[in-house]
Short mmCIF file of C-alpha atoms in Angstrom, two decimals:
data_model
loop_
_atom_site.label_atom_id
_atom_site.label_comp_id
_atom_site.label_asym_id
_atom_site.label_seq_id
_atom_site.Cartn_x
_atom_site.Cartn_y
_atom_site.Cartn_z
CA MET A 28 -78.98 210.29 -91.27
CA ARG A 29 -76.22 207.91 -90.25
CA LYS A 30 -76.89 204.37 -91.40
CA THR A 31 -74.90 201.28 -90.52
CA ILE A 32 -75.32 197.75 -91.73
CA ALA A 33 -74.87 195.12 -89.02
CA LEU A 34 -72.81 192.00 -89.56
CA PHE A 35 -72.68 188.92 -87.38
CA ALA A 36 -69.78 186.86 -86.08
CA CYS A 37 -69.94 183.10 -86.44
CA LEU A 38 -67.82 179.94 -86.42
CA ILE A 39 -65.86 181.19 -83.43
CA THR A 40 -62.94 178.94 -82.51
CA LEU A 41 -59.95 179.25 -80.25
CA ALA A 42 -56.51 179.96 -81.64
CA ILE A 43 -54.15 177.00 -81.77
CA THR A 44 -51.62 178.65 -79.45
CA ALA A 45 -52.53 177.92 -75.83
CA THR A 46 -52.88 180.83 -73.41
CA ASP A 47 -52.93 181.08 -69.63
CA ALA A 48 -56.72 181.42 -69.63
CA GLN A 49 -57.15 178.36 -71.81
CA ALA A 50 -54.66 176.34 -69.78
CA GLY A 51 -56.64 177.17 -66.63
CA GLY A 52 -59.87 175.96 -68.20
CA ALA A 53 -61.44 179.43 -68.44
CA MET A 54 -64.09 179.82 -71.10
CA PRO A 55 -63.45 182.47 -73.80
CA PRO A 56 -65.87 185.40 -73.83
CA ALA A 57 -68.84 185.50 -76.18
CA PRO A 58 -67.89 187.09 -79.53
CA GLU A 59 -70.62 189.73 -79.28
CA ASP A 60 -69.02 190.92 -76.03
CA VAL A 61 -65.66 191.35 -77.75
CA VAL A 62 -66.27 192.84 -81.18
CA LYS A 63 -68.99 194.72 -83.04
CA ILE A 64 -68.68 194.98 -86.82
CA ASP A 65 -70.67 197.18 -89.14
CA VAL A 66 -70.35 198.87 -92.51
CA LEU A 67 -70.38 202.64 -92.96
CA PRO A 68 -72.11 202.89 -96.36
CA GLY A 69 -70.40 206.12 -97.47
CA TRP A 70 -70.97 207.80 -100.82
CA ARG A 71 -70.32 207.77 -104.59
CA ASP A 72 -67.40 209.98 -105.60
CA ALA A 73 -66.91 212.05 -108.74
CA ASP A 74 -65.35 209.06 -110.55
CA GLY A 75 -68.45 206.92 -109.95
CA HIS A 76 -66.65 204.80 -107.35
CA HIS A 77 -68.25 204.03 -104.00
CA VAL A 78 -66.35 205.00 -100.84
CA ALA A 79 -67.41 202.97 -97.79
CA ALA A 80 -65.70 201.51 -94.70
CA LEU A 81 -65.67 198.50 -92.46
CA ARG A 82 -65.85 199.48 -88.81
CA ILE A 83 -64.59 197.11 -86.12
CA ARG A 84 -65.23 198.16 -82.51
CA LEU A 85 -63.44 196.20 -79.78
CA ALA A 86 -64.01 195.71 -76.08
CA GLU A 87 -61.51 197.36 -73.73
CA GLY A 88 -58.05 195.83 -73.96
CA TRP A 89 -58.73 193.80 -77.12
CA LYS A 90 -56.95 194.38 -80.40
CA THR A 91 -57.18 193.26 -84.00
CA TYR A 92 -54.52 193.18 -86.68
CA TRP A 93 -53.11 195.01 -89.67
CA ARG A 94 -52.64 193.38 -93.08
CA ALA A 95 -49.10 192.37 -91.95
CA PRO A 96 -49.78 191.40 -88.33
CA GLY A 97 -46.27 190.76 -87.02
CA GLU A 98 -44.91 187.74 -85.19
CA ALA A 99 -48.05 186.37 -83.55
CA GLY A 100 -51.01 188.21 -85.06
CA ILE A 101 -53.79 186.83 -87.22
CA PRO A 102 -53.98 188.65 -90.57
CA PRO A 103 -57.45 189.71 -91.77
CA THR A 104 -58.79 188.31 -95.02
CA LEU A 105 -61.78 189.48 -97.03
CA ASN A 106 -63.47 187.52 -99.79
CA TRP A 107 -65.96 189.37 -101.99
CA GLN A 108 -67.15 186.41 -104.05
CA GLY A 109 -70.91 186.62 -104.46
CA SER A 110 -70.96 190.41 -104.89
CA ASP A 111 -72.83 191.95 -107.81
CA ASN A 112 -71.80 194.95 -109.92
CA LEU A 113 -68.37 194.97 -108.29
CA ALA A 114 -65.24 195.17 -110.46
CA GLY A 115 -62.68 195.78 -107.73
CA VAL A 116 -61.95 196.82 -104.14
CA LYS A 117 -59.09 198.92 -102.80
CA PHE A 118 -58.46 199.23 -99.06
CA HIS A 119 -56.97 202.32 -97.40
CA TRP A 120 -55.31 201.10 -94.20
CA PRO A 121 -54.83 203.68 -91.44
CA VAL A 122 -51.41 203.74 -89.76
CA PRO A 123 -51.34 200.81 -87.29
CA VAL A 124 -49.79 200.56 -83.83
CA VAL A 125 -46.78 198.39 -83.01
CA PHE A 126 -47.48 196.32 -79.87
CA ASP A 127 -44.79 194.60 -77.80
CA THR A 128 -46.41 191.79 -75.82
CA SER A 129 -44.34 189.25 -73.87
CA GLY A 130 -41.35 189.90 -76.11
CA MET A 131 -43.34 189.44 -79.33
CA GLN A 132 -44.06 192.24 -81.77
CA THR A 133 -47.50 192.49 -83.33
CA ILE A 134 -49.02 195.21 -85.47
CA GLY A 135 -52.65 196.28 -85.40
CA TYR A 136 -55.33 198.37 -83.76
CA ALA A 137 -56.91 198.74 -80.33
CA ASP A 138 -60.40 200.07 -79.52
CA GLU A 139 -61.60 200.69 -83.08
CA LEU A 140 -60.59 200.24 -86.70
CA VAL A 141 -62.35 202.14 -89.47
CA LEU A 142 -61.03 200.65 -92.72
CA PRO A 143 -62.02 202.75 -95.76
CA MET A 144 -62.48 200.98 -99.06
CA THR A 145 -63.03 202.18 -102.61
CA LEU A 146 -65.45 199.93 -104.47
CA VAL A 147 -65.37 200.08 -108.27
CA PRO A 148 -68.73 199.19 -109.87
CA ARG A 149 -68.92 197.47 -113.22
CA VAL A 150 -71.81 199.82 -114.12
CA ALA A 151 -71.28 203.24 -112.57
CA ASP A 152 -74.90 204.33 -112.20
CA GLN A 153 -76.15 201.09 -110.60
CA PRO A 154 -76.15 199.91 -106.94
CA ILE A 155 -73.42 197.61 -105.68
CA THR A 156 -74.47 194.45 -103.88
CA LEU A 157 -71.62 193.68 -101.50
CA SER A 158 -71.54 190.05 -100.43
CA GLY A 159 -68.66 188.15 -98.92
CA GLN A 160 -66.84 187.03 -95.83
CA LEU A 161 -64.50 188.78 -93.41
CA ASN A 162 -62.06 186.68 -91.38
CA LEU A 163 -60.15 188.41 -88.61
CA GLY A 164 -58.43 187.68 -85.34
CA VAL A 165 -58.97 189.48 -82.04
CA CYS A 166 -56.74 189.01 -79.01
CA LEU A 167 -56.45 189.84 -75.33
CA ASN A 168 -55.16 186.98 -73.16
CA VAL A 169 -56.99 184.64 -75.53
CA CYS A 170 -57.10 184.88 -79.31
CA MET A 171 -60.22 184.16 -81.34
CA PRO A 172 -60.45 183.89 -85.12
CA MET A 173 -63.84 185.17 -86.24
CA ASP A 174 -65.83 184.92 -89.46
CA ALA A 175 -68.39 187.59 -90.38
CA ARG A 176 -70.73 187.46 -93.35
CA ILE A 177 -71.21 190.70 -95.27
CA SER A 178 -74.41 191.29 -97.20
CA LEU A 179 -75.69 194.74 -98.08
CA VAL A 180 -76.68 196.98 -100.98
CA LEU A 181 -74.87 200.28 -101.56
CA PRO A 182 -77.24 202.58 -103.50
CA VAL A 183 -76.07 205.20 -105.96
CA ASP A 184 -78.03 208.15 -104.61
CA LYS A 185 -77.99 207.66 -100.82
CA ALA A 186 -75.01 208.76 -98.76
CA GLY A 187 -74.11 207.88 -95.19
CA ALA A 188 -72.02 209.85 -92.72
CA LYS A 189 -68.74 210.98 -94.26
CA ALA A 190 -66.84 212.17 -91.17
CA PRO A 191 -65.64 208.79 -89.74
CA ILE A 192 -64.46 207.61 -93.16
CA GLN A 193 -62.77 210.91 -94.01
CA ARG A 194 -61.03 210.89 -90.62
CA ALA A 195 -59.71 207.37 -91.28
CA LEU A 196 -58.53 208.38 -94.75
CA ARG A 197 -56.50 211.20 -93.17
CA GLN A 198 -54.77 208.62 -90.96
CA ARG A 199 -53.06 207.00 -93.95
CA PRO A 200 -49.26 206.60 -94.09
CA ASP A 201 -47.23 209.25 -95.87
CA THR A 202 -46.03 208.48 -99.37
CA ALA A 203 -42.32 208.05 -100.02
CA GLN A 204 -42.22 211.51 -101.59
CA GLU A 205 -44.02 213.13 -98.65
CA ALA A 206 -41.56 211.50 -96.23
CA GLY A 207 -38.52 212.70 -98.17
CA LEU A 208 -37.28 209.28 -99.29
CA ARG A 209 -34.18 209.76 -101.39
CA ARG A 210 -33.44 206.16 -102.31
CA ALA A 211 -34.59 202.62 -101.50
CA VAL A 212 -32.06 199.87 -102.18
CA CYS A 213 -32.59 196.11 -101.78
CA LYS A 214 -29.71 193.64 -101.67
CA VAL A 215 -30.96 190.10 -102.34
CA GLU A 216 -28.95 187.00 -101.35
CA PRO A 217 -30.01 183.35 -101.84
CA MET A 218 -30.34 181.07 -98.79
CA ALA A 219 -30.90 177.34 -98.65
CA ASP A 220 -34.67 177.78 -98.23
CA GLY A 221 -35.33 181.20 -99.74
CA LEU A 222 -33.89 184.72 -99.93
CA ARG A 223 -32.33 187.16 -97.49
CA VAL A 224 -33.18 190.76 -98.31
CA THR A 225 -31.33 193.77 -96.88
CA VAL A 226 -33.31 196.97 -97.40
CA THR A 227 -31.59 200.34 -97.01
CA LEU A 228 -33.81 203.42 -96.97
CA ASP A 229 -32.14 206.80 -97.37
CA MET A 230 -34.67 209.04 -95.64
CA PRO A 231 -35.22 211.30 -92.61
CA ALA A 232 -36.16 209.64 -89.34
CA VAL A 233 -39.90 209.08 -88.89
CA GLY A 234 -39.57 208.96 -85.10
CA PRO A 235 -37.91 206.99 -82.31
CA ASN A 236 -37.86 203.18 -82.40
CA GLU A 237 -38.57 202.87 -86.12
CA VAL A 238 -39.98 199.56 -87.34
CA VAL A 239 -39.74 198.53 -91.00
CA VAL A 240 -42.33 196.03 -92.23
CA VAL A 241 -41.46 194.23 -95.47
CA GLU A 242 -44.28 192.69 -97.52
CA ILE A 243 -44.33 190.71 -100.74
CA ALA A 244 -47.19 190.35 -103.21
CA ASP A 245 -47.27 186.54 -102.88
CA PRO A 246 -49.05 185.73 -99.57
CA SER A 247 -47.67 182.18 -99.54
CA VAL A 248 -44.13 183.49 -98.91
CA TRP A 249 -43.26 183.63 -95.21
CA VAL A 250 -41.56 186.88 -94.15
CA SER A 251 -39.30 186.56 -91.11
CA GLU A 252 -38.94 188.81 -88.10
CA ARG A 253 -37.00 191.92 -88.99
CA SER A 254 -33.72 193.32 -87.67
CA THR A 255 -33.78 197.13 -88.08
CA SER A 256 -31.17 199.79 -87.34
CA ARG A 257 -30.51 203.41 -88.27
CA LYS A 258 -27.17 205.07 -88.94
CA GLY A 259 -27.48 208.75 -89.77
CA GLY A 260 -29.76 209.17 -92.77
CA ALA A 261 -29.90 205.45 -93.58
CA LEU A 262 -32.47 203.05 -92.15
CA THR A 263 -31.58 199.39 -92.70
CA THR A 264 -33.65 196.26 -92.17
CA VAL A 265 -32.79 192.62 -92.85
CA THR A 266 -35.50 190.04 -93.44
CA GLU A 267 -35.79 186.55 -94.87
CA LEU A 268 -38.34 185.40 -97.45
CA VAL A 269 -39.16 181.69 -97.40
CA PRO A 270 -41.61 180.28 -100.00
CA SER A 271 -43.63 177.12 -99.49
CA ALA A 272 -41.23 175.28 -101.83
CA GLY A 273 -38.40 176.02 -99.38
CA LYS A 274 -35.80 177.12 -101.95
CA PRO A 275 -34.51 180.33 -103.59
CA PHE A 276 -36.83 181.99 -106.09
CA LEU A 277 -36.90 184.86 -108.55
CA LEU A 278 -37.81 188.14 -106.85
CA ASN A 279 -38.99 191.26 -108.62
CA ARG A 280 -37.90 194.13 -106.38
CA ALA A 281 -40.86 196.15 -107.63
CA ASP A 282 -43.13 193.67 -105.80
CA LEU A 283 -41.66 194.52 -102.40
CA ARG A 284 -43.52 196.93 -100.15
CA MET A 285 -41.89 198.56 -97.13
CA THR A 286 -43.74 200.42 -94.39
CA VAL A 287 -41.85 202.45 -91.80
CA LEU A 288 -43.73 202.88 -88.50
CA ALA A 289 -42.82 205.14 -85.57
CA ALA A 290 -44.47 207.62 -83.22
CA GLY A 291 -47.94 207.16 -84.69
CA ARG A 292 -46.70 207.88 -88.20
CA GLY A 293 -46.14 205.63 -91.20
CA VAL A 294 -44.43 205.80 -94.59
CA ASP A 295 -45.53 203.56 -97.47
CA ILE A 296 -42.68 202.69 -99.88
CA ARG A 297 -43.32 200.65 -103.03
CA GLY A 298 -40.43 198.83 -104.64
CA CYS A 299 -36.68 199.30 -104.48
CA THR A 300 -33.63 199.20 -106.71
CA GLY A 301 -30.70 196.77 -106.76
CA GLY A 302 -27.59 197.61 -104.84
#
């Protein structure tokens, strides 16, 4: 029998950026009319890990954001402090959609996001008590940051519905090998307040209007809007990395992560070489 664990949204506030609705004095909608969040409890796999998923269902026209949300999105954050028998969590993000709204590019999901996660227990044959906080942003013509408390027990011997989680797992990006990546080269140049990185990916086209998203392991480093172009078999993007200190820094190219998005497909590329 399908079992879901309800969460609740709280501490709802308006985004700092004003919108037409806010400027006109319109009240934002109630959070429960915008988003419904639950947990699909999943199952224990052969390795003793627990496979579950967060499910975020949105009202018509609303969207939420990917881990790298683009120019104006609100990135989701999850804090699992307070959990018991939990050694680690790995998320499996489905391929997101690139939205172009009023000349700004954001990256995320409309309608529904099922976000699979692999939970590693400290003791394999014991339940996991999952406790923490999810922070996410949802937007239409207003944007609302939301906080949701998570509190549930994932037993060892009870399994929930597998189909929605398995379907989301199949929506993952291709690996570099699956996409036919031949070489990833990163040229790094110092700037007054950080680094400029030119990434060249030697690979077949993923689809029309390719977007390359560059991420770095340190979340405090601001990653600028990208300029992307393709010439034959080479896809090139230029981005700027600006740390909070506002000066050049040492960059390990292995820490860079590039995702190519186009036509509902994605390619996940980890690291690059010097060039």
